[in-house]
Coordinates of N, CA and C in Angstrom, one line a residue:
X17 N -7.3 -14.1 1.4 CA -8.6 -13.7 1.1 C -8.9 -12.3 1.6
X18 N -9.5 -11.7 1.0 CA -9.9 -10.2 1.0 C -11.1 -10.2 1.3
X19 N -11.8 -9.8 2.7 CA -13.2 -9.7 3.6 C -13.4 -8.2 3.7
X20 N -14.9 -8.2 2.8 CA -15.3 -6.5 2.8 C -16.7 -6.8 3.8
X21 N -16.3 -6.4 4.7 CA -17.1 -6.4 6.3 C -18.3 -5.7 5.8
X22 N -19.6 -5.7 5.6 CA -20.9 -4.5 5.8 C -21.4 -5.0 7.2
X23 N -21.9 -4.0 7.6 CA -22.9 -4.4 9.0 C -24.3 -3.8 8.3
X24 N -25.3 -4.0 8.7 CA -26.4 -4.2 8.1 C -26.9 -2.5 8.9
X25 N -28.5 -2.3 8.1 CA -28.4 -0.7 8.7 C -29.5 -0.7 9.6
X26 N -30.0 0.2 9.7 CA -31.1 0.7 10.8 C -32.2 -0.8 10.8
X27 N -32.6 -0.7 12.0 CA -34.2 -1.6 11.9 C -34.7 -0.8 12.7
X28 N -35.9 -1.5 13.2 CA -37.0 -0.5 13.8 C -37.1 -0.5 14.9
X29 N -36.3 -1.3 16.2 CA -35.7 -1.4 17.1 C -34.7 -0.5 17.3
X30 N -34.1 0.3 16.6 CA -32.1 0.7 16.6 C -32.3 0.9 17.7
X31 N -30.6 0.5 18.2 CA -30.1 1.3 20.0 C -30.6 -0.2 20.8
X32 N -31.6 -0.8 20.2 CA -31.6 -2.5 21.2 C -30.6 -3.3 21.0
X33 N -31.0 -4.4 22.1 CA -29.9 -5.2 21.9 C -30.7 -6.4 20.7
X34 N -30.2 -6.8 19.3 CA -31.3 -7.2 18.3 C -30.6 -8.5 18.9
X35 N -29.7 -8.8 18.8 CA -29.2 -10.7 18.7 C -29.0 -11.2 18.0
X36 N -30.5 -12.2 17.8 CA -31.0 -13.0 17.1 C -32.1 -13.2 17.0
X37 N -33.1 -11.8 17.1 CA -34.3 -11.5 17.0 C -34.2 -11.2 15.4
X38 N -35.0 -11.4 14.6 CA -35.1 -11.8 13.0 C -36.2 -10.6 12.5
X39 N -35.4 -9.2 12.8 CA -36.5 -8.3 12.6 C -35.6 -7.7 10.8
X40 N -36.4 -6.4 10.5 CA -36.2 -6.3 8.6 C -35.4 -4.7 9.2
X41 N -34.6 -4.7 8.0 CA -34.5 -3.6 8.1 C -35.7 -2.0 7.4
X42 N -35.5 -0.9 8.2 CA -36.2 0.4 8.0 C -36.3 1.0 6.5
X43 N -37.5 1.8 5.8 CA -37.0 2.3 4.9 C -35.4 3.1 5.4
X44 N -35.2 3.5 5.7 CA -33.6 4.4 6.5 C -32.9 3.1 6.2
X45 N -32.7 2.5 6.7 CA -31.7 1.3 6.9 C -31.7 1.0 5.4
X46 N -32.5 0.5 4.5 CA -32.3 0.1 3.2 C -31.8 1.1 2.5
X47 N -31.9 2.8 2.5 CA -30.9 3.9 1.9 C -29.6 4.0 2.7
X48 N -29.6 3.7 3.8 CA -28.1 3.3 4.2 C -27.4 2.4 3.7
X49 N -27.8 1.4 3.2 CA -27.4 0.0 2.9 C -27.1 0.1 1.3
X50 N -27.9 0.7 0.2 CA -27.7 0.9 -0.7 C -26.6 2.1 -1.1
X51 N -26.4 3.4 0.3 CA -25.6 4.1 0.2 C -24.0 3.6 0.3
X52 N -23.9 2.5 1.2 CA -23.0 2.3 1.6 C -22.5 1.0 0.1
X53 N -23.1 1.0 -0.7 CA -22.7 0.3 -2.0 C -22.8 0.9 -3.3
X54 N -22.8 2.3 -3.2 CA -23.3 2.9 -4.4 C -22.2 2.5 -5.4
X55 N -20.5 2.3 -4.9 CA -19.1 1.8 -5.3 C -19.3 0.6 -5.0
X56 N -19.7 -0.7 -5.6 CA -19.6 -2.2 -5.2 C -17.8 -2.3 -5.4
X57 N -17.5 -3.3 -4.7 CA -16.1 -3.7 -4.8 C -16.4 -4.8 -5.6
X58 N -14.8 -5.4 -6.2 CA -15.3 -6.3 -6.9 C -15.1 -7.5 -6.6
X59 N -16.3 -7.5 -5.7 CA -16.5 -9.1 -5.2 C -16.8 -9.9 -5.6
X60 N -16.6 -11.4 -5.8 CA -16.2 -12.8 -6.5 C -17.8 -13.3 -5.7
X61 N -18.1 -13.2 -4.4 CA -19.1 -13.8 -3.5 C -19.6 -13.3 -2.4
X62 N -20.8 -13.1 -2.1 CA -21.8 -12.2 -1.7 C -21.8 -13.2 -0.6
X63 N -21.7 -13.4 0.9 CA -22.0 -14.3 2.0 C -22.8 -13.0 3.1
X64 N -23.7 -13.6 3.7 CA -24.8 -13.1 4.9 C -24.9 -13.8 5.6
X65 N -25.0 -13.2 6.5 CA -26.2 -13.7 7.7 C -27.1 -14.3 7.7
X66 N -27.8 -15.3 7.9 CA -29.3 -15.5 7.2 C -30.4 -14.8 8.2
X67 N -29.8 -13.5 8.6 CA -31.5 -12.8 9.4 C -31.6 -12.2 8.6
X68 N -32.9 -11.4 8.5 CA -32.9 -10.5 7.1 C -32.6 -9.0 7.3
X69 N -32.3 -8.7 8.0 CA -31.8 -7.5 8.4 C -30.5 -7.4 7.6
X70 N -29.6 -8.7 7.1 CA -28.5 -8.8 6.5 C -28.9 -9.2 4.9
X71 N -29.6 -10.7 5.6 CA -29.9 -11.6 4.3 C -31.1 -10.7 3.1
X72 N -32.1 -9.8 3.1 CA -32.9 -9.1 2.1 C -32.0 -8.6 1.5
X73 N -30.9 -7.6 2.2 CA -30.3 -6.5 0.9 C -29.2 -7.5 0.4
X74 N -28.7 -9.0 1.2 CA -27.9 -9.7 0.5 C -28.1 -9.8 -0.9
X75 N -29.8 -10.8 -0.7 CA -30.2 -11.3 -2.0 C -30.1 -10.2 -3.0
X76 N -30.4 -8.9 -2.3 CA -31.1 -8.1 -3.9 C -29.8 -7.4 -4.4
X77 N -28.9 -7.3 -3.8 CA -27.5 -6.8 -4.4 C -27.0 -8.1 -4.7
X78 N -26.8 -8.9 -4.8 CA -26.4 -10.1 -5.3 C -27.2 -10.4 -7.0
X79 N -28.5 -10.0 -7.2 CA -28.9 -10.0 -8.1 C -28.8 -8.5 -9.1
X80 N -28.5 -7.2 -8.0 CA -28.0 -6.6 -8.8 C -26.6 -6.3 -9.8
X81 N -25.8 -7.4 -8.7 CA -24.9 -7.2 -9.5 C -24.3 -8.8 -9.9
X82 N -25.0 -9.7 -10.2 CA -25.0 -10.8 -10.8 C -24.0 -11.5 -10.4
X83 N -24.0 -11.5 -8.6 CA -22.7 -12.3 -7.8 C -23.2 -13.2 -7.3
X84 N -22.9 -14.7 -7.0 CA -23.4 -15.4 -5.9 C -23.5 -14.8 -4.7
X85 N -24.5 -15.1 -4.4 CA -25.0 -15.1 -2.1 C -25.6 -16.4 -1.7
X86 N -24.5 -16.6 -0.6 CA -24.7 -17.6 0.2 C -24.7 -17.0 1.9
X87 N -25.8 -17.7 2.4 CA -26.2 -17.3 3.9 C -25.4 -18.4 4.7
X88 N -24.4 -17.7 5.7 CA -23.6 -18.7 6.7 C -23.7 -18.5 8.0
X89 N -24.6 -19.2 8.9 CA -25.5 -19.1 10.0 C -24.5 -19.0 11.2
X90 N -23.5 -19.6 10.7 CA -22.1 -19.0 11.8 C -21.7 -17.4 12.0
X91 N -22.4 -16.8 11.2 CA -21.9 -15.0 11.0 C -23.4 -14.2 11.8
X92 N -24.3 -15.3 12.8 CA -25.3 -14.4 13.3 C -25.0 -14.0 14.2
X93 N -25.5 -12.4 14.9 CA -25.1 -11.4 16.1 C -24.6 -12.9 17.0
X94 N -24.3 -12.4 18.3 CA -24.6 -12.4 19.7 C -25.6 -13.3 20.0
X95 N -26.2 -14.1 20.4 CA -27.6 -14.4 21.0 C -27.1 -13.9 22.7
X96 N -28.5 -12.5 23.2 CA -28.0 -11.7 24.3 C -29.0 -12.6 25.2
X97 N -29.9 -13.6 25.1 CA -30.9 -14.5 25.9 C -31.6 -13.3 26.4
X98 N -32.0 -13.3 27.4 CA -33.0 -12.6 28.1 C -32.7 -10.7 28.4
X99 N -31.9 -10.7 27.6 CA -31.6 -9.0 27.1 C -32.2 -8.8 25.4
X100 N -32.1 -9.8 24.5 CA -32.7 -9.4 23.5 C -33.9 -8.9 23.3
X101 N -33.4 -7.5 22.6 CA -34.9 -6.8 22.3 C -34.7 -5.6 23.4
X102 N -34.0 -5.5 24.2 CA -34.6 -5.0 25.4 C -33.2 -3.2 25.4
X103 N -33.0 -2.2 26.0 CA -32.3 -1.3 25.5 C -31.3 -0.9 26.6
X104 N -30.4 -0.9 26.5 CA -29.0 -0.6 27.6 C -29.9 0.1 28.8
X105 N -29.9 1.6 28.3 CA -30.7 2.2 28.9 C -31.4 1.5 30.4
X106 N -33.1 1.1 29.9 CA -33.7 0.1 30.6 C -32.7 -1.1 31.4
X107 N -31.8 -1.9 30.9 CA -31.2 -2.5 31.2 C -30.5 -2.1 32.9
X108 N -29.8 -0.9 32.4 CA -28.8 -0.2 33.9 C -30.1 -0.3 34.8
X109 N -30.9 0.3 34.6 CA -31.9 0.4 35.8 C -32.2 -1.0 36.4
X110 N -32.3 -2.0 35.8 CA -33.0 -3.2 36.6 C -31.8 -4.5 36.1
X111 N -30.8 -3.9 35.6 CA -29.7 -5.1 35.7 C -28.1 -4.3 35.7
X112 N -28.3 -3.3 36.4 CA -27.0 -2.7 36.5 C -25.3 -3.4 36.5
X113 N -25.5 -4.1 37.7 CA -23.9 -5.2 38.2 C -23.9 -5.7 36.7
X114 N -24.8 -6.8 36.7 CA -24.8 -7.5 35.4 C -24.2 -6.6 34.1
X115 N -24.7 -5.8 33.7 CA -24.5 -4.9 32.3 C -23.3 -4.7 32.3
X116 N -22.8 -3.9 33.7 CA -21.5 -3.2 33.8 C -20.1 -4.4 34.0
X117 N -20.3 -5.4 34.3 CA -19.9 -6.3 34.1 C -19.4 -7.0 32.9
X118 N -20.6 -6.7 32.1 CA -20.4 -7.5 30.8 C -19.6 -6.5 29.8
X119 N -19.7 -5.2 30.1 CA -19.4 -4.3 29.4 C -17.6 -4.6 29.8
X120 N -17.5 -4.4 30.7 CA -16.3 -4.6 31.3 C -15.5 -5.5 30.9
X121 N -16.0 -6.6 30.9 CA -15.3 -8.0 30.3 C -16.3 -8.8 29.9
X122 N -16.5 -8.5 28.5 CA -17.6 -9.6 27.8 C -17.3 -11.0 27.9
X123 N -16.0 -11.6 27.7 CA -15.5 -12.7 27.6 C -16.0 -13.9 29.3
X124 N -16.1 -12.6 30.2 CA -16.2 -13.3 31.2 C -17.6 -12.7 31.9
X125 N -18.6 -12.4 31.7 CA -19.6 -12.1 31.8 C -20.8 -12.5 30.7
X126 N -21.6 -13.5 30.8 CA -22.8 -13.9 29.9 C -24.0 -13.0 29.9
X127 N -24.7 -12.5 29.0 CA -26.0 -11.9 30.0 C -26.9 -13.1 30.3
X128 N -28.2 -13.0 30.8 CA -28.8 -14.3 31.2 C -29.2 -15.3 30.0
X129 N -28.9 -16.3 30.0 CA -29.9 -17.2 29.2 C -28.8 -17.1 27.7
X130 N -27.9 -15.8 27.7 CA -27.0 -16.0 26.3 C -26.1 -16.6 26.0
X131 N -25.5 -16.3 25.4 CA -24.4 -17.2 24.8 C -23.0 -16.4 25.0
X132 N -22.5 -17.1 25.6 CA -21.2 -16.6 26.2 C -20.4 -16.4 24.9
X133 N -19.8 -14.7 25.4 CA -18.7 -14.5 24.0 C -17.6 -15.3 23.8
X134 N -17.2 -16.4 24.7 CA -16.2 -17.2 23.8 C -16.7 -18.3 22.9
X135 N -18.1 -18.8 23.2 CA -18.8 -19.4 22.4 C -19.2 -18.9 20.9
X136 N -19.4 -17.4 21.4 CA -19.4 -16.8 19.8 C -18.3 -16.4 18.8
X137 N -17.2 -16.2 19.6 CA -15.8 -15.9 19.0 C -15.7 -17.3 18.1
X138 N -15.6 -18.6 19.1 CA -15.5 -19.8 18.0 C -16.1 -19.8 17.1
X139 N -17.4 -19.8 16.9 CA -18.7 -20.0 15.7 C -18.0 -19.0 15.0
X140 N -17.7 -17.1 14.5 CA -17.4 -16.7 14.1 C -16.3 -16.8 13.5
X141 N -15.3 -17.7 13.9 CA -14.0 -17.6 13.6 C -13.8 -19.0 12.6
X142 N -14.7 -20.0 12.8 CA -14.9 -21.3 12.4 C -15.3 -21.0 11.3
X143 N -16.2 -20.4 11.0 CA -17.0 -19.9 9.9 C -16.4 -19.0 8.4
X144 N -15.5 -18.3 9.4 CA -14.2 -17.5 8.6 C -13.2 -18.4 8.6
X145 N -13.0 -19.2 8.9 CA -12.0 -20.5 8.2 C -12.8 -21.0 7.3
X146 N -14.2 -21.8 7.5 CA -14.3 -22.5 6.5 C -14.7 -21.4 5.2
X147 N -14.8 -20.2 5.5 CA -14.8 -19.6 3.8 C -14.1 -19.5 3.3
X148 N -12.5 -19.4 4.6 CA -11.1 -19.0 3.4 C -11.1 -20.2 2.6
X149 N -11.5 -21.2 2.9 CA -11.4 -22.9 2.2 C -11.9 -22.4 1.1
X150 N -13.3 -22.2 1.2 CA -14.2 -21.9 0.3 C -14.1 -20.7 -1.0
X151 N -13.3 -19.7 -0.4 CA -13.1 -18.4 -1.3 C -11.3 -18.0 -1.0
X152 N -10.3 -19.2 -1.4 CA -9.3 -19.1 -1.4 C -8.8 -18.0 -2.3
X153 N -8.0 -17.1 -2.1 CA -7.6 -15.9 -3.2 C -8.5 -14.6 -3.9
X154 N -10.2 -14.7 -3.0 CA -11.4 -14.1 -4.1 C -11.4 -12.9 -2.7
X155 N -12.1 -11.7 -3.0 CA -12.5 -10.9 -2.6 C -13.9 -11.3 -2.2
X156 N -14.5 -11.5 -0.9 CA -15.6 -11.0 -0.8 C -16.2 -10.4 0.3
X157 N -17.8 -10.0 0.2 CA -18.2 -9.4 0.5 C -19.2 -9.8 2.0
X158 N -18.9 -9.5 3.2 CA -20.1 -10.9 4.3 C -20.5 -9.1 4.8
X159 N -22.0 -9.4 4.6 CA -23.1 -8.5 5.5 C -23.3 -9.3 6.8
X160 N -23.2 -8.5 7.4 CA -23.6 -9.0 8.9 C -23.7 -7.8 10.1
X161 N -23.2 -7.9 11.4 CA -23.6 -7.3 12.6 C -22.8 -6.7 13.5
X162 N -23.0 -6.1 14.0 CA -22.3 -5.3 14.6 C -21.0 -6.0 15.4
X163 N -21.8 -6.8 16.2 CA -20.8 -8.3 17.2 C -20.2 -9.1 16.4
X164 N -20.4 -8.8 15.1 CA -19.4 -10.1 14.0 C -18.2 -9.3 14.0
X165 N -18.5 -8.0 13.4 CA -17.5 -7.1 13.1 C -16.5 -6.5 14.2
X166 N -16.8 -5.5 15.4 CA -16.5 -5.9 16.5 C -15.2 -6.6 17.1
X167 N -15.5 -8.1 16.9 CA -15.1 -9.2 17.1 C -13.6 -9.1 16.5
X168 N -14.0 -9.2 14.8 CA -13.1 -9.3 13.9 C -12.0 -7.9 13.7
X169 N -12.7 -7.0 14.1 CA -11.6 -5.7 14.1 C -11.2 -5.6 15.2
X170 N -11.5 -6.0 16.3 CA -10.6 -6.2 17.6 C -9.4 -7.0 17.5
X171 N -9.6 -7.9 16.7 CA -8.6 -9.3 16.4 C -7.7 -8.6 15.2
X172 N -7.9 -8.1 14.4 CA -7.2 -7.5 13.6 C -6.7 -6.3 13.9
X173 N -7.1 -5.6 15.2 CA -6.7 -4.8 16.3 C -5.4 -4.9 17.0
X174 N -5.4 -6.2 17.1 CA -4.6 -7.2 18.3 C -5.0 -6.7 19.7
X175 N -6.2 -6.5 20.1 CA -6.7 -5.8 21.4 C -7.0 -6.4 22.2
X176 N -6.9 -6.4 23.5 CA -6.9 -7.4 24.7 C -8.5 -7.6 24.5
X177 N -8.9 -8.8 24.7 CA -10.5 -9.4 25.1 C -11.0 -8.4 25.6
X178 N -10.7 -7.6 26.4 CA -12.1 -7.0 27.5 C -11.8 -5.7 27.0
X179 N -11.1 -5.3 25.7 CA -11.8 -4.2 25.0 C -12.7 -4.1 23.7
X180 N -13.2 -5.0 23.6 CA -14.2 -5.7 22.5 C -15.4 -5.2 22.2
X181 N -16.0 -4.1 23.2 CA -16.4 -3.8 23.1 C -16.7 -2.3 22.9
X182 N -15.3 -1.8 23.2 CA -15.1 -0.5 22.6 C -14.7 -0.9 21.2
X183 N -14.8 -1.1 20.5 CA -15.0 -1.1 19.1 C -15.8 -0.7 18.2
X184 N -16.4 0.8 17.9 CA -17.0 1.0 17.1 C -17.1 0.7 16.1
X185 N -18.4 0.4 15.5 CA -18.9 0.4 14.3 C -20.6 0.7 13.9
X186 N -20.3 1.3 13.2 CA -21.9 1.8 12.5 C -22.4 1.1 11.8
X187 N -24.0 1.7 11.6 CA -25.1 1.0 11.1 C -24.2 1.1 9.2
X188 N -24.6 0.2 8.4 CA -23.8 0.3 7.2 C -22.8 0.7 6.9
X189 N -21.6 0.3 7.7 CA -19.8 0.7 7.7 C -19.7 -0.5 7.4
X190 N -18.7 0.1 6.1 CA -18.1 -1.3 5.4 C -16.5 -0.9 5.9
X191 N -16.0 -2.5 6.0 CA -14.3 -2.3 6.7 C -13.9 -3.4 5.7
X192 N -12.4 -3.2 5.5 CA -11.7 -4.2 4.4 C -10.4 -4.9 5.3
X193 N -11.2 -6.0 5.3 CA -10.0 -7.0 6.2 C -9.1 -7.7 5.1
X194 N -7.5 -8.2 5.3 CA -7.6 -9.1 4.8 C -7.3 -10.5 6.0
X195 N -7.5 -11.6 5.5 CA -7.5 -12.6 6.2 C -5.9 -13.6 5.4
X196 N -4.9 -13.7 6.6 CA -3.7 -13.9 6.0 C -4.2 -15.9 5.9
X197 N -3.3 -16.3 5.5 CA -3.3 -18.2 5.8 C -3.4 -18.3 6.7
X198 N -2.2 -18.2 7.8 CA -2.4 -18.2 9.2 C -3.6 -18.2 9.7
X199 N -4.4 -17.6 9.5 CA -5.8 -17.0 9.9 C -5.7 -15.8 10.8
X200 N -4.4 -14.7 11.1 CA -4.5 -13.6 10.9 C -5.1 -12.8 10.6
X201 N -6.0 -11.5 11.0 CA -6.7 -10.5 10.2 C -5.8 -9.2 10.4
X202 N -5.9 -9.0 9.2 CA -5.2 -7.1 8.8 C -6.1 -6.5 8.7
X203 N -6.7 -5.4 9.3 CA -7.2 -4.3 8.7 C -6.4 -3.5 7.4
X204 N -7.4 -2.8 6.2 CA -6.6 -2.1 4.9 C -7.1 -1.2 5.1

């Protein structure tokens, strides 16, 4: 299966930690998002996030280009608990150990109240199994987030856990995985 990664663009928050806060994207964010598809690839099936920061430009590119979209709740951020919403920045000042910790080794540092990244690694990775089921041999296309992506280009990386977080990626960067049987990921 052939996974065209989009991360979703600006909201009105940018630079916070969003999660699983269910905010829209920015006029900005919607000309990013349509920039970053001005070339549709030719994808078989449109899958999202169901926040709408993903899920709005899903639906409306899906109708523009007369593909199925389906929203898979397994592909949402991070949930950061009691950091969501809130900005690194602010953060160092009144949860420094904590931050630098997590940054350090996400796998082994939660922030309060969140969801531990090996909890999200499963959900994500479960999720991308059951699509290969679902979209055996098809190209498609999953909008999603930063921490999906991340995740999946570190692994297709072959990068030790506690650099997971050096992994850049931008607001509307699209990346072309392929996902072998195995369940291997290649970056193309």
């Amino acid at each position: 299966m052939l996974i065209e990664l989009l991360r979703h663009g600006e909201t009105a928050l940018a630079g916070s930690l969003r999660g699983s806060l269910d905010d829209e994207l920015t006029p900005a964010g919607w000309q990013q998002m349509h920039r970053a598809c001005q070339t549709p690839g030719a994808w078989q099936h449109i899958i999202s996030s169901p926040l709408r920061r993903c899920a709005a430009f899903a639906a409306e590119l899906g109708a523009r280009l007369n593909t199925p979209v389906s929203l898979e709740p397994g592909l949402c951020e991070l949930h950061f608990g009691e950091w969501e919403g809130q900005y690194p920045a602010d953060l160092m000042r009144e949860h420094a150990d904590t931050l630098a910790a997590f940054w350090r080794d996400p796998y082994g540092c939660t922030p309060p109240g969140g969801e531990p990244v090996l909890a999200f690694e499963q959900r994500v990775l479960a999720s991308l199994d059951d699509l290969a089921l679902r979209h055996a041999g098809d190209k498609v296309l999953v909008i999603t987030h930063g921490g999906v992506m991340r995740l999946l280009l570190a692994r297709a990386q072959g990068l030790p856990r506690e650099q997971l977080l050096q992994v850049q990626v931008a607001l509307a960067e699209r990346v072309l995985l392929r996902r072998h049987p195995d369940g291997d990921l290649e970056q193309l």
